[in-house]
Short mmCIF file of C-alpha atoms in Angstrom, two decimals:
data_model
loop_
_atom_site.label_atom_id
_atom_site.label_comp_id
_atom_site.label_asym_id
_atom_site.label_seq_id
_atom_site.Cartn_x
_atom_site.Cartn_y
_atom_site.Cartn_z
CA UNK Z 19 0.84 23.50 -9.19
CA UNK Z 20 -2.03 22.04 -7.20
CA UNK Z 21 -3.33 18.63 -8.29
CA UNK Z 22 -6.00 16.52 -6.70
CA UNK Z 23 -6.41 12.80 -6.01
CA UNK Z 24 -5.12 9.35 -6.83
CA UNK Z 25 -7.29 6.33 -6.17
CA UNK Z 26 -7.01 2.62 -6.75
CA UNK Z 27 -9.62 0.89 -8.86
CA UNK Z 28 -12.44 0.13 -8.26
CA UNK Z 29 -12.60 3.16 -5.95
CA UNK Z 30 -10.62 2.22 -2.86
CA UNK Z 31 -7.82 4.49 -1.72
CA UNK Z 32 -4.43 3.46 -3.04
CA UNK Z 33 -1.93 2.18 -0.45
CA UNK Z 34 0.64 4.53 1.02
CA UNK Z 35 4.29 4.45 0.00
CA UNK Z 36 3.80 6.15 -3.36
CA UNK Z 37 4.46 9.54 -4.84
CA UNK Z 38 3.39 11.57 -7.88
CA UNK Z 39 6.13 13.11 -10.01
CA UNK Z 40 6.06 15.83 -12.64
CA UNK Z 41 8.89 15.00 -15.05
CA UNK Z 42 10.02 17.81 -17.37
CA UNK Z 43 9.95 17.27 -21.13
CA UNK Z 44 11.92 19.50 -23.48
CA UNK Z 45 9.97 21.38 -26.12
CA UNK Z 46 10.86 20.59 -29.75
CA UNK Z 47 14.28 22.01 -30.49
CA UNK Z 48 14.92 22.93 -26.85
CA UNK Z 49 16.18 21.31 -23.66
CA UNK Z 50 14.21 21.75 -20.45
CA UNK Z 51 16.06 23.26 -17.49
CA UNK Z 52 13.39 22.11 -15.02
CA UNK Z 53 13.96 19.29 -12.54
CA UNK Z 54 11.49 16.54 -11.62
CA UNK Z 55 9.29 17.52 -8.68
CA UNK Z 56 7.25 15.16 -6.52
CA UNK Z 57 4.46 15.09 -3.98
CA UNK Z 58 3.50 12.28 -1.60
CA UNK Z 59 0.07 10.65 -1.47
CA UNK Z 60 -1.70 11.04 1.89
CA UNK Z 61 -3.90 8.53 3.73
CA UNK Z 62 -6.99 9.71 1.84
CA UNK Z 63 -5.37 9.28 -1.56
CA UNK Z 64 -4.82 13.01 -2.15
CA UNK Z 65 -1.60 14.70 -3.17
CA UNK Z 66 -0.34 18.19 -3.86
CA UNK Z 67 2.74 19.41 -5.71
CA UNK Z 68 4.08 22.92 -5.24
CA UNK Z 69 6.84 24.87 -6.95
CA UNK Z 70 6.95 23.55 -10.52
CA UNK Z 71 8.52 26.09 -12.85
CA UNK Z 72 6.71 26.88 -16.14
CA UNK Z 73 7.25 24.21 -18.77
CA UNK Z 74 6.04 20.92 -20.20
CA UNK Z 75 5.78 17.80 -18.04
CA UNK Z 76 4.57 14.22 -17.88
CA UNK Z 77 2.79 12.75 -14.86
CA UNK Z 78 4.20 9.60 -13.30
CA UNK Z 79 3.40 7.46 -10.26
CA UNK Z 80 6.14 5.71 -8.31
CA UNK Z 81 5.56 3.24 -5.50
CA UNK Z 82 7.40 1.04 -3.04
CA UNK Z 83 5.01 -1.70 -4.22
CA UNK Z 84 5.83 -2.41 -7.87
CA UNK Z 85 2.56 -4.30 -8.40
CA UNK Z 86 0.74 -0.94 -8.71
CA UNK Z 87 0.93 1.00 -11.98
CA UNK Z 88 -0.77 4.03 -13.46
CA UNK Z 89 -4.00 3.11 -15.30
CA UNK Z 90 -5.33 6.55 -16.22
CA UNK Z 91 -4.70 10.25 -15.69
CA UNK Z 92 -7.26 12.88 -16.61
CA UNK Z 93 -9.04 16.08 -15.83
CA UNK Z 94 -12.76 16.44 -16.46
CA UNK Z 95 -12.13 17.19 -20.14
CA UNK Z 96 -8.62 15.99 -20.97
CA UNK Z 97 -6.76 12.67 -21.06
CA UNK Z 98 -3.31 13.12 -19.48
CA UNK Z 99 -2.24 9.47 -19.39
CA UNK Z 100 0.33 10.00 -22.18
CA UNK Z 101 -0.23 13.67 -23.00
CA UNK Z 102 2.18 16.39 -21.98
CA UNK Z 103 1.09 18.82 -19.27
CA UNK Z 104 1.92 22.43 -20.12
CA UNK Z 105 2.21 24.64 -17.03
CA UNK Z 106 2.25 28.41 -17.40
CA UNK Z 107 3.68 30.93 -14.95
CA UNK Z 108 1.37 31.38 -11.95
CA UNK Z 109 -0.98 28.63 -13.12
CA UNK Z 110 -2.86 26.46 -10.64
CA UNK Z 111 -3.48 23.06 -12.19
CA UNK Z 112 -6.27 21.40 -10.20
CA UNK Z 113 -8.62 18.43 -10.25
CA UNK Z 114 -6.35 15.90 -11.94
CA UNK Z 115 -7.50 12.40 -11.02
CA UNK Z 116 -5.10 9.47 -11.34
CA UNK Z 117 -6.18 5.84 -11.20
CA UNK Z 118 -3.70 3.14 -10.28
CA UNK Z 119 -4.22 -0.59 -10.67
CA UNK Z 120 -2.63 -3.98 -10.10
CA UNK Z 121 -4.15 -5.28 -13.35
CA UNK Z 122 -1.63 -6.51 -15.90
CA UNK Z 123 -2.30 -7.01 -19.58
CA UNK Z 124 -0.13 -8.66 -22.21
CA UNK Z 125 -0.15 -9.64 -25.85
CA UNK Z 126 1.63 -12.59 -27.40
CA UNK Z 127 1.38 -14.33 -30.71
CA UNK Z 128 3.18 -15.47 -33.83
CA UNK Z 129 3.78 -14.08 -37.28
CA UNK Z 130 3.29 -16.78 -39.91
CA UNK Z 131 3.58 -16.88 -43.69
CA UNK Z 132 1.14 -18.39 -46.16
CA UNK Z 133 2.53 -21.86 -45.46
CA UNK Z 134 2.08 -21.51 -41.70
CA UNK Z 135 5.78 -21.13 -40.98
CA UNK Z 136 7.01 -18.61 -38.43
CA UNK Z 137 8.49 -15.38 -39.80
CA UNK Z 138 11.55 -14.27 -37.86
CA UNK Z 139 13.22 -10.88 -37.63
CA UNK Z 140 10.23 -8.68 -38.46
CA UNK Z 141 9.28 -5.86 -36.13
CA UNK Z 142 5.88 -6.20 -34.50
CA UNK Z 143 4.29 -2.83 -33.69
CA UNK Z 144 1.35 -2.23 -31.35
CA UNK Z 145 -0.11 1.27 -31.35
CA UNK Z 146 -3.39 2.91 -30.24
CA UNK Z 147 -6.44 2.96 -32.47
CA UNK Z 148 -6.99 6.63 -31.54
CA UNK Z 149 -4.64 8.73 -33.67
CA UNK Z 150 -4.49 11.54 -31.10
CA UNK Z 151 -2.66 9.05 -28.82
CA UNK Z 152 0.27 8.62 -31.22
CA UNK Z 153 2.68 10.42 -28.91
CA UNK Z 154 6.40 10.12 -28.26
CA UNK Z 155 7.02 8.21 -25.05
CA UNK Z 156 3.51 6.72 -25.12
CA UNK Z 157 2.81 3.82 -22.77
CA UNK Z 158 0.42 2.55 -25.43
CA UNK Z 159 3.11 2.14 -28.10
CA UNK Z 160 5.26 -1.01 -28.16
CA UNK Z 161 7.45 -2.79 -30.67
CA UNK Z 162 9.64 -5.89 -30.67
CA UNK Z 163 11.25 -8.22 -33.18
CA UNK Z 164 9.88 -11.71 -33.73
CA UNK Z 165 11.95 -14.67 -32.52
CA UNK Z 166 13.35 -17.34 -34.84
CA UNK Z 167 10.01 -19.20 -34.70
CA UNK Z 168 8.01 -16.03 -35.40
CA UNK Z 169 6.73 -15.59 -31.84
CA UNK Z 170 6.54 -12.29 -29.96
CA UNK Z 171 5.50 -11.09 -26.50
CA UNK Z 172 4.59 -7.61 -25.26
CA UNK Z 173 3.87 -7.11 -21.56
CA UNK Z 174 2.33 -4.40 -19.38
CA UNK Z 175 0.20 -2.83 -22.11
CA UNK Z 176 -2.54 -0.54 -20.82
CA UNK Z 177 -6.09 -1.72 -21.51
CA UNK Z 178 -7.56 -0.19 -24.65
CA UNK Z 179 -8.10 -0.49 -28.41
CA UNK Z 180 -5.06 -1.10 -30.61
CA UNK Z 181 -3.64 -1.88 -34.02
CA UNK Z 182 -1.12 -4.72 -34.45
CA UNK Z 183 1.14 -4.53 -37.47
CA UNK Z 184 4.49 -5.80 -38.77
CA UNK Z 185 7.22 -3.80 -40.50
CA UNK Z 186 10.92 -3.77 -41.31
CA UNK Z 187 11.13 -0.11 -40.26
CA UNK Z 188 12.58 0.85 -36.87
CA UNK Z 189 10.01 2.94 -34.99
CA UNK Z 190 11.12 4.80 -31.88
CA UNK Z 191 9.10 8.03 -31.95
CA UNK Z 192 5.40 7.47 -32.72
CA UNK Z 193 4.75 11.18 -32.44
CA UNK Z 194 7.03 11.75 -35.45
CA UNK Z 195 6.35 8.52 -37.36
CA UNK Z 196 2.73 9.19 -38.30
CA UNK Z 197 3.35 8.41 -41.98
CA UNK Z 198 4.63 4.93 -41.14
CA UNK Z 199 1.77 4.25 -38.72
CA UNK Z 200 -0.79 5.56 -41.22
CA UNK Z 201 0.56 3.08 -43.78
CA UNK Z 202 0.31 0.25 -41.25
CA UNK Z 203 -3.31 0.90 -40.27
CA UNK Z 204 -5.03 -0.67 -43.33
CA UNK Z 205 -2.87 -3.83 -43.13
CA UNK Z 206 -2.93 -4.18 -39.36
CA UNK Z 207 -5.10 -6.28 -37.05
CA UNK Z 208 -7.40 -4.30 -34.75
CA UNK Z 209 -8.03 -5.62 -31.26
CA UNK Z 210 -9.30 -4.66 -27.82
CA UNK Z 211 -7.25 -5.45 -24.72
CA UNK Z 212 -9.38 -5.68 -21.58
CA UNK Z 213 -8.18 -5.33 -17.99
CA UNK Z 214 -6.32 -8.43 -16.75
CA UNK Z 215 -6.41 -9.92 -20.26
CA UNK Z 216 -3.54 -12.02 -21.61
CA UNK Z 217 -4.41 -11.89 -25.31
CA UNK Z 218 -3.04 -14.22 -28.00
CA UNK Z 219 -3.08 -13.14 -31.67
CA UNK Z 220 -1.43 -15.00 -34.55
CA UNK Z 221 -0.98 -12.92 -37.69
CA UNK Z 222 -0.63 -14.31 -41.20
CA UNK Z 223 1.38 -12.09 -43.52
CA UNK Z 224 2.07 -12.38 -47.27
CA UNK Z 225 5.64 -13.25 -48.19
#
């Protein structure tokens, strides 16, 4: 595998002390026998990984400076931020560009009933507006239960467009829970989360 560059927004080279890792993901009904394989980022922000065995992987960035996180991963025609990377035997996978950032986004709010009282114990679900991004292990999918006063907080969400819904159903695999998410869409609140934004949304639900 041969992959290209990682750069820090808005175009400066990311600091040293970080590495790019291909982490194996088992195919449905099978367990991967591959091991994670990494490559270091050089002074120009480039990296190269050799020796990955054929299989399915995710791309991850690790750093000695925890303030930097992955913001995007893509080729010229494919979003790899959450998508799995399938590598065939003898394949050279080139020109993958990763962007890292120190920007942090969060969402907080409160679920309230028709009387304005907080609703506790419901599960708040945040998921991408784009259905193709409903993937298991997605960084764009988050859920948490509301506190006794109905409040909730979700941190380190990537910037983007989302749905915010509430349910009693436990969701752990968005890639396999499409029916539940489809049912949530028409009763959810749509919102856009910009870079560095700390968004507040209160949601009134019928009880």
